[in-house]
Amino acid sequence: MKKETLRKGFVFKSYEAPEQSLFDQLFEIFKELITHTSGDFDEAMDWLKELDKEYKLTNEDYTLDDFVQELKDKGYIREEIEPDGNGGMSITAKTERAIRQRALDQIFGKLKRGGAGNHKTNRVGRGDEHTGEYREYRFGDALERVSMTESLKNAQINNGIGNFDLTEKDLVVEETQFKAQMSTVLMIDISHSMILYGEDRITPAKKVAMALAELITTRYPKDTLDIIVFGNDSWPIKIKDLPYLQVGPYHTNTVAGLQLAMDILRRKRNTNRQIFMITDGKPSCVREPDGFYYKNSVGLDDYIVNKCYSMASQARKVKIPITTFMIAQDPYLMKFVRQFTQANQGKAFYTGLQGLGEMIFEDYETNRKKKIR
């Protein structure tokens, strides 16, 4: 009988996507739709019905009614009764987490998960990143930092193998890289211009915020992220509120956003503090001490612009860099951002919606590898 020859090597074949249940396929579409509709379940389902008609997403064995029932059974939606007696479906915290995770996968999908992340610096200190350098043991050093291999080697060299003795003088510890914490405030423009000219700019901004929030809470839990929105005024929002974020009939009060961001960061104990600002329009509003709103949407108003420059300088004095992500290409607006950035000695990126998430992540990663001064 002839023996078959076993061949070693690699077998290449076409990529086969992992099988997904019909629920999982529909749920992926649902998460995208619920983000675009700012958490409106009924509107998202109307869109899903239209897609089902056009692309035949469901079949006789599994209908959209079955999908809704499974969403209920798995805790992704719940029925709420309004005070007037009317009811409706709304998404749950479980869905909010799923949306944030999806945003993270979409924008930062190529990242590898790490442990409890902190920001690397070029300073040596307490941390968990080994540098490969050793020094003598000092009183107060934690026992887990003692390198047993190097310490035993010293004991053999100093005392000999025949009369082995391990003393304090033989102990060495391996240096670790100090890791700083980072406090970030993300400012999102919710003025009316974020949905003007037929371009939805608020949804990509929401996705970036959700992805950044999920990244920091899972990969860098010692860092802090505060999210604020600014229109005529500015106010903080919680991470769980991001899917429901909408623009309003607002002007752009950049000064109010910067004031609130700096107030938040002043209360943080972290040395490393930064502001990320996503905006597509020029500053067009400031609130006076008497409560009056001074507004001007025509061109760049010198009074409003100078207020912005003043806030940028104040942030620089307290060592808070501002990184502006400008979703606009108008030359006069780019000139304003350049002067604003110069006043703060921060950074500015002029970007479309396509690469916004990647740029924010890269800047966040870069800042955490150095000590912000």
CSV table of C-alpha atoms in Angstrom, one decimal:
chain,number,residue,atom,x,y,z
A,1,MET,CA,0.0,0.0,0.0
A,2,LYS,CA,1.4,3.4,-1.1
A,3,LYS,CA,1.7,5.9,1.7
A,4,GLU,CA,0.5,9.4,1.0
A,5,THR,CA,3.1,12.1,1.3
A,6,LEU,CA,2.3,14.8,3.8
A,7,ARG,CA,3.1,18.3,2.6
A,8,LYS,CA,3.9,21.1,4.9
A,9,GLY,CA,3.0,24.7,4.2
A,10,PHE,CA,0.2,27.2,4.0
A,11,VAL,CA,-3.1,26.9,2.3
A,12,PHE,CA,-4.5,30.2,0.8
A,13,LYS,CA,-8.1,30.6,0.0
A,14,SER,CA,-10.7,33.4,-0.3
A,15,TYR,CA,-11.8,35.2,2.8
A,16,GLU,CA,-15.0,33.9,4.3
A,17,ALA,CA,-16.8,36.2,6.6
A,18,PRO,CA,-17.9,34.6,9.9
A,19,GLU,CA,-21.5,33.5,9.8
A,20,GLN,CA,-23.9,35.9,11.5
A,21,SER,CA,-27.4,35.2,12.6
A,22,LEU,CA,-30.2,37.4,11.0
A,23,PHE,CA,-30.6,39.1,14.3
A,24,ASP,CA,-26.9,40.1,14.4
A,25,GLN,CA,-27.0,41.4,10.9
A,26,LEU,CA,-30.1,43.5,11.6
A,27,PHE,CA,-28.6,44.7,14.9
A,28,GLU,CA,-25.6,46.1,13.1
A,29,ILE,CA,-27.8,48.1,10.8
A,30,PHE,CA,-30.0,49.1,13.8
A,31,LYS,CA,-27.1,50.5,15.8
A,32,GLU,CA,-26.0,52.7,12.8
A,33,LEU,CA,-29.6,54.0,12.3
A,34,ILE,CA,-30.2,54.7,16.0
A,35,THR,CA,-27.1,56.8,16.0
A,36,HIS,CA,-28.2,58.9,13.0
A,37,THR,CA,-31.7,59.3,14.5
A,38,SER,CA,-30.3,60.5,17.9
A,39,GLY,CA,-31.8,57.6,19.7
A,40,ASP,CA,-35.3,57.8,18.2
A,41,PHE,CA,-36.4,54.2,18.0
A,42,ASP,CA,-39.5,54.8,15.9
A,43,GLU,CA,-37.6,56.7,13.3
A,44,ALA,CA,-34.8,54.1,13.2
A,45,MET,CA,-37.4,51.3,12.6
A,46,ASP,CA,-39.0,53.3,9.8
A,47,TRP,CA,-35.7,53.5,8.1
A,48,LEU,CA,-35.1,49.8,8.7
A,49,LYS,CA,-38.5,49.0,7.2
A,50,GLU,CA,-37.5,50.9,4.0
A,51,LEU,CA,-34.2,49.1,3.8
A,52,ASP,CA,-36.0,45.8,4.3
A,53,LYS,CA,-38.3,46.6,1.4
A,54,GLU,CA,-35.4,47.5,-0.9
A,55,TYR,CA,-32.9,44.9,0.1
A,56,LYS,CA,-35.0,42.0,1.5
A,57,LEU,CA,-33.2,41.8,4.8
A,58,THR,CA,-35.8,39.6,6.5
A,59,ASN,CA,-37.7,36.5,5.4
A,60,GLU,CA,-40.9,34.6,6.2
A,61,ASP,CA,-39.2,32.8,9.1
A,62,TYR,CA,-37.8,35.9,10.7
A,63,THR,CA,-39.6,39.2,10.3
A,64,LEU,CA,-39.0,42.7,11.7
A,65,ASP,CA,-41.5,42.0,14.4
A,66,ASP,CA,-39.4,39.0,15.4
A,67,PHE,CA,-36.4,41.3,15.5
A,68,VAL,CA,-38.1,43.8,17.7
A,69,GLN,CA,-39.2,41.0,20.1
A,70,GLU,CA,-35.7,39.7,20.3
A,71,LEU,CA,-34.4,43.2,21.1
A,72,LYS,CA,-36.8,43.3,24.0
A,73,ASP,CA,-35.9,39.8,25.2
A,74,LYS,CA,-32.2,40.6,25.1
A,75,GLY,CA,-32.7,43.9,27.0
A,76,TYR,CA,-31.7,46.3,24.2
A,77,ILE,CA,-35.0,48.2,24.2
A,78,ARG,CA,-37.8,48.8,26.7
A,79,GLU,CA,-41.3,50.2,26.7
A,80,GLU,CA,-41.8,53.5,28.4
A,81,ILE,CA,-45.1,55.1,29.4
A,82,GLU,CA,-45.3,58.9,29.2
A,83,PRO,CA,-47.2,60.9,31.8
A,84,ASP,CA,-50.0,61.5,29.3
A,85,GLY,CA,-50.5,57.8,29.1
A,86,ASN,CA,-48.9,57.3,25.7
A,87,GLY,CA,-46.1,54.8,25.3
A,88,GLY,CA,-43.3,53.9,23.1
A,89,MET,CA,-40.0,52.0,22.8
A,90,SER,CA,-36.7,53.4,23.8
A,91,ILE,CA,-33.1,52.0,23.9
A,92,THR,CA,-31.5,50.9,27.1
A,93,ALA,CA,-28.1,51.4,28.6
A,94,LYS,CA,-27.1,48.1,27.1
A,95,THR,CA,-27.7,49.5,23.6
A,96,GLU,CA,-25.8,52.7,24.5
A,97,ARG,CA,-22.8,50.6,25.4
A,98,ALA,CA,-23.1,48.6,22.2
A,99,ILE,CA,-23.3,51.8,20.1
A,100,ARG,CA,-20.1,53.1,21.8
A,101,GLN,CA,-18.3,49.8,21.2
A,102,ARG,CA,-19.4,49.9,17.5
A,103,ALA,CA,-18.1,53.4,17.1
A,104,LEU,CA,-14.8,52.3,18.7
A,105,ASP,CA,-14.5,49.4,16.3
A,106,GLN,CA,-15.4,51.5,13.3
A,107,ILE,CA,-12.9,54.3,14.0
A,108,PHE,CA,-10.1,52.5,15.9
A,109,GLY,CA,-10.7,49.0,14.8
A,110,LYS,CA,-7.1,48.2,14.1
A,111,LEU,CA,-6.0,48.9,17.7
A,112,LYS,CA,-4.9,46.1,20.0
A,113,ARG,CA,-6.4,46.1,23.4
A,114,GLY,CA,-4.1,46.8,26.3
A,115,GLY,CA,-4.3,46.6,30.0
A,116,ALA,CA,-4.9,49.5,32.4
A,117,GLY,CA,-3.4,52.2,30.2
A,118,ASN,CA,-1.7,55.4,31.3
A,119,HIS,CA,0.3,58.0,29.5
A,120,LYS,CA,4.0,57.2,28.9
A,121,THR,CA,6.5,60.0,29.6
A,122,ASN,CA,10.2,60.2,29.2
A,123,ARG,CA,10.6,60.3,33.0
A,124,VAL,CA,11.6,57.3,35.1
A,125,GLY,CA,9.4,56.6,38.1
A,126,ARG,CA,6.8,54.2,39.4
A,127,GLY,CA,5.0,52.4,36.7
A,128,ASP,CA,4.7,49.0,35.0
A,129,GLU,CA,6.7,49.6,31.8
A,130,HIS,CA,10.2,48.1,32.2
A,131,THR,CA,13.1,50.1,30.9
A,132,GLY,CA,15.8,47.4,31.2
A,133,GLU,CA,17.9,49.5,33.5
A,134,TYR,CA,18.8,48.5,37.1
A,135,ARG,CA,19.8,50.3,40.2
A,136,GLU,CA,20.5,49.5,43.9
A,137,TYR,CA,17.6,48.8,46.2
A,138,ARG,CA,16.5,51.8,48.2
A,139,PHE,CA,14.4,51.8,51.4
A,140,GLY,CA,10.8,52.1,50.4
A,141,ASP,CA,11.0,50.3,47.1
A,142,ALA,CA,8.2,47.8,46.6
A,143,LEU,CA,9.2,44.1,46.9
A,144,GLU,CA,7.6,43.3,43.5
A,145,ARG,CA,10.1,45.6,41.8
A,146,VAL,CA,13.1,43.7,43.1
A,147,SER,CA,14.7,41.7,40.2
A,148,MET,CA,15.4,38.3,41.8
A,149,THR,CA,17.6,37.1,38.9
A,150,GLU,CA,19.9,40.1,39.1
A,151,SER,CA,19.9,40.1,42.9
A,152,LEU,CA,20.9,36.4,43.1
A,153,LYS,CA,23.6,37.0,40.6
A,154,ASN,CA,25.0,39.8,42.8
A,155,ALA,CA,24.9,37.5,45.8
A,156,GLN,CA,26.9,34.8,44.1
A,157,ILE,CA,29.5,37.4,42.9
A,158,ASN,CA,29.8,39.2,46.2
A,159,ASN,CA,29.6,36.2,48.6
A,160,GLY,CA,30.5,33.1,46.5
A,161,ILE,CA,28.5,30.0,45.9
A,162,GLY,CA,30.0,28.0,48.8
A,163,ASN,CA,28.9,30.6,51.4
A,164,PHE,CA,25.8,31.8,49.7
A,165,ASP,CA,24.2,34.8,51.5
A,166,LEU,CA,21.7,37.4,50.1
A,167,THR,CA,22.0,40.8,51.8
A,168,GLU,CA,20.4,44.1,51.2
A,169,LYS,CA,23.4,45.3,49.3
A,170,ASP,CA,22.9,42.6,46.7
A,171,LEU,CA,19.3,43.7,45.9
A,172,VAL,CA,18.7,45.6,42.7
A,173,VAL,CA,15.4,46.9,41.3
A,174,GLU,CA,14.5,47.3,37.6
A,175,GLU,CA,13.5,50.8,36.6
A,176,THR,CA,10.0,51.3,35.3
A,177,GLN,CA,8.7,54.1,33.1
A,178,PHE,CA,6.6,56.6,34.9
A,179,LYS,CA,3.1,56.9,33.5
A,180,ALA,CA,1.1,60.1,33.8
A,181,GLN,CA,-2.6,60.5,33.9
A,182,MET,CA,-4.4,62.6,31.3
A,183,SER,CA,-7.5,64.7,31.7
A,184,THR,CA,-9.3,65.6,28.5
A,185,VAL,CA,-12.3,67.8,27.7
A,186,LEU,CA,-13.9,67.2,24.4
A,187,MET,CA,-15.9,70.2,23.1
A,188,ILE,CA,-18.5,69.5,20.4
A,189,ASP,CA,-20.1,72.3,18.4
A,190,ILE,CA,-23.9,71.9,18.2
A,191,SER,CA,-24.7,75.1,16.4
A,192,HIS,CA,-27.2,74.9,13.5
A,193,SER,CA,-24.4,75.0,10.9
A,194,MET,CA,-23.5,71.4,11.9
A,195,ILE,CA,-26.4,70.2,9.7
A,196,LEU,CA,-26.5,73.0,7.1
A,197,TYR,CA,-25.8,72.6,3.3
A,198,GLY,CA,-27.2,69.0,3.3
A,199,GLU,CA,-24.2,67.6,5.2
A,200,ASP,CA,-24.7,65.8,8.5
A,201,ARG,CA,-21.7,66.7,10.6
A,202,ILE,CA,-23.1,66.1,14.0
A,203,THR,CA,-23.3,62.3,13.6
A,204,PRO,CA,-19.6,61.8,12.8
A,205,ALA,CA,-18.8,64.1,15.8
A,206,LYS,CA,-21.0,61.9,18.0
A,207,LYS,CA,-19.3,58.8,16.8
A,208,VAL,CA,-15.8,60.2,17.5
A,209,ALA,CA,-16.9,61.2,21.0
A,210,MET,CA,-18.4,57.7,21.7
A,211,ALA,CA,-15.3,56.0,20.4
A,212,LEU,CA,-13.0,58.2,22.4
A,213,ALA,CA,-15.1,57.6,25.5
A,214,GLU,CA,-15.1,53.8,25.0
A,215,LEU,CA,-11.3,53.9,24.3
A,216,ILE,CA,-10.5,55.8,27.5
A,217,THR,CA,-12.8,53.9,29.8
A,218,THR,CA,-11.6,50.5,28.6
A,219,ARG,CA,-8.0,51.0,27.7
A,220,TYR,CA,-6.9,54.0,29.9
A,221,PRO,CA,-9.2,53.8,32.9
A,222,LYS,CA,-7.1,56.2,35.0
A,223,ASP,CA,-7.6,59.0,32.5
A,224,THR,CA,-10.6,61.3,32.6
A,225,LEU,CA,-12.8,62.4,29.8
A,226,ASP,CA,-15.4,65.2,30.1
A,227,ILE,CA,-17.6,66.1,27.2
A,228,ILE,CA,-19.3,69.4,26.7
A,229,VAL,CA,-21.4,70.9,23.9
A,230,PHE,CA,-21.6,74.5,22.9
A,231,GLY,CA,-24.1,76.6,21.0
A,232,ASN,CA,-25.4,79.9,22.4
A,233,ASP,CA,-24.2,78.6,25.8
A,234,SER,CA,-22.2,75.6,26.9
A,235,TRP,CA,-23.0,72.7,29.2
A,236,PRO,CA,-21.6,69.3,30.1
A,237,ILE,CA,-23.2,66.1,28.9
A,238,LYS,CA,-22.7,62.5,30.2
A,239,ILE,CA,-21.2,59.8,28.0
A,240,LYS,CA,-24.6,57.9,28.1
A,241,ASP,CA,-26.2,61.0,26.5
A,242,LEU,CA,-24.1,61.0,23.4
A,243,PRO,CA,-26.4,58.8,21.2
A,244,TYR,CA,-29.2,61.4,21.7
A,245,LEU,CA,-27.1,64.5,20.9
A,246,GLN,CA,-28.7,66.8,18.4
A,247,VAL,CA,-28.0,70.3,17.0
A,248,GLY,CA,-30.2,73.2,17.9
A,249,PRO,CA,-31.1,76.6,16.5
A,250,TYR,CA,-27.9,78.0,18.0
A,251,HIS,CA,-25.1,80.4,17.2
A,252,THR,CA,-21.5,79.4,18.1
A,253,ASN,CA,-20.4,80.6,21.5
A,254,THR,CA,-16.8,79.3,21.5
A,255,VAL,CA,-15.9,81.4,24.4
A,256,ALA,CA,-18.5,79.8,26.7
A,257,GLY,CA,-17.3,76.3,25.7
A,258,LEU,CA,-13.6,77.2,26.5
A,259,GLN,CA,-14.6,78.8,29.8
A,260,LEU,CA,-16.5,75.7,30.9
A,261,ALA,CA,-13.7,73.4,29.7
A,262,MET,CA,-11.1,75.3,31.6
A,263,ASP,CA,-13.2,75.3,34.8
A,264,ILE,CA,-13.5,71.6,34.5
A,265,LEU,CA,-9.8,71.0,34.0
A,266,ARG,CA,-8.8,73.4,36.9
A,267,ARG,CA,-10.5,71.0,39.3
A,268,LYS,CA,-8.5,68.0,38.0
A,269,ARG,CA,-5.4,66.9,39.9
A,270,ASN,CA,-3.7,65.6,36.8
A,271,THR,CA,-0.7,67.5,35.5
A,272,ASN,CA,-1.5,66.6,32.0
A,273,ARG,CA,-4.6,68.4,30.8
A,274,GLN,CA,-5.9,69.2,27.3
A,275,ILE,CA,-8.9,70.4,25.3
A,276,PHE,CA,-10.1,68.9,22.0
A,277,MET,CA,-12.5,71.1,20.1
A,278,ILE,CA,-14.6,69.9,17.1
A,279,THR,CA,-16.2,72.7,15.2
A,280,ASP,CA,-17.2,73.6,11.7
A,281,GLY,CA,-18.1,77.2,12.0
A,282,LYS,CA,-16.8,80.6,13.1
A,283,PRO,CA,-17.5,82.0,16.6
A,284,SER,CA,-20.6,84.1,16.2
A,285,CYS,CA,-21.9,84.7,19.8
A,286,VAL,CA,-20.7,85.7,23.3
A,287,ARG,CA,-22.7,86.2,26.4
A,288,GLU,CA,-22.1,89.5,28.2
A,289,PRO,CA,-21.9,89.8,32.1
A,290,ASP,CA,-25.5,91.2,32.1
A,291,GLY,CA,-26.8,88.1,30.4
A,292,PHE,CA,-27.2,89.8,27.0
A,293,TYR,CA,-26.2,87.7,24.0
A,294,TYR,CA,-24.1,89.6,21.5
A,295,LYS,CA,-24.5,87.8,18.1
A,296,ASN,CA,-23.1,88.4,14.6
A,297,SER,CA,-23.2,85.7,11.9
A,298,VAL,CA,-21.8,87.9,9.2
A,299,GLY,CA,-18.1,87.4,8.7
A,300,LEU,CA,-15.7,87.4,11.6
A,301,ASP,CA,-16.7,89.9,14.3
A,302,ASP,CA,-13.6,91.5,15.8
A,303,TYR,CA,-15.2,91.7,19.3
A,304,ILE,CA,-16.1,88.0,19.3
A,305,VAL,CA,-12.8,86.9,17.8
A,306,ASN,CA,-10.7,88.9,20.3
A,307,LYS,CA,-12.6,87.2,23.1
A,308,CYS,CA,-11.6,83.8,21.7
A,309,TYR,CA,-8.0,84.9,21.4
A,310,SER,CA,-8.1,86.0,25.0
A,311,MET,CA,-9.4,82.6,26.2
A,312,ALA,CA,-6.7,80.8,24.2
A,313,SER,CA,-4.0,82.9,25.9
A,314,GLN,CA,-5.6,82.2,29.3
A,315,ALA,CA,-5.5,78.5,28.6
A,316,ARG,CA,-1.8,78.7,27.6
A,317,LYS,CA,-0.9,80.5,30.9
A,318,VAL,CA,-2.3,77.6,32.9
A,319,LYS,CA,-0.6,75.1,30.6
A,320,ILE,CA,-3.8,73.7,28.9
A,321,PRO,CA,-3.2,73.1,25.2
A,322,ILE,CA,-6.1,73.3,22.8
A,323,THR,CA,-6.3,71.1,19.7
A,324,THR,CA,-8.9,72.3,17.2
A,325,PHE,CA,-10.4,70.0,14.6
A,326,MET,CA,-11.9,72.3,12.0
A,327,ILE,CA,-14.4,70.7,9.7
A,328,ALA,CA,-14.2,73.6,7.2
A,329,GLN,CA,-12.0,74.8,4.4
A,330,ASP,CA,-12.9,78.5,4.2
A,331,PRO,CA,-9.7,80.5,4.0
A,332,TYR,CA,-10.8,83.2,6.4
A,333,LEU,CA,-11.9,80.6,9.0
A,334,MET,CA,-8.6,78.8,8.6
A,335,LYS,CA,-6.8,82.1,9.2
A,336,PHE,CA,-8.8,82.6,12.4
A,337,VAL,CA,-8.0,79.1,13.6
A,338,ARG,CA,-4.3,79.6,12.9
A,339,GLN,CA,-4.2,82.8,15.0
A,340,PHE,CA,-6.2,81.2,17.7
A,341,THR,CA,-3.8,78.2,17.8
A,342,GLN,CA,-0.8,80.6,17.9
A,343,ALA,CA,-2.3,82.4,20.9
A,344,ASN,CA,-2.6,79.1,22.7
A,345,GLN,CA,0.5,77.5,21.3
A,346,GLY,CA,-1.7,74.4,20.6
A,347,LYS,CA,-2.4,72.6,17.4
A,348,ALA,CA,-5.0,72.7,14.7
A,349,PHE,CA,-6.2,70.1,12.1
A,350,TYR,CA,-8.2,71.0,9.0
A,351,THR,CA,-10.1,67.9,8.2
A,352,GLY,CA,-13.1,66.5,6.5
A,353,LEU,CA,-15.4,64.1,8.2
A,354,GLN,CA,-13.8,61.0,6.8
A,355,GLY,CA,-10.5,61.1,8.8
A,356,LEU,CA,-11.7,63.0,11.9
A,357,GLY,CA,-11.7,60.0,14.2
A,358,GLU,CA,-8.3,58.8,13.2
A,359,MET,CA,-6.8,62.3,13.6
A,360,ILE,CA,-8.2,62.7,17.1
A,361,PHE,CA,-7.0,59.3,18.2
A,362,GLU,CA,-3.5,59.9,16.8
A,363,ASP,CA,-3.2,63.2,18.6
A,364,TYR,CA,-4.5,61.7,21.9
A,365,GLU,CA,-1.9,58.9,21.6
A,366,THR,CA,0.8,61.3,20.8
A,367,ASN,CA,0.0,63.6,23.8
A,368,ARG,CA,0.0,60.7,26.2
A,369,LYS,CA,3.5,59.7,25.2
A,370,LYS,CA,4.9,63.1,26.3
A,371,LYS,CA,4.5,65.4,29.3
A,372,ILE,CA,2.3,68.3,28.3
A,373,ARG,CA,3.9,71.6,29.5
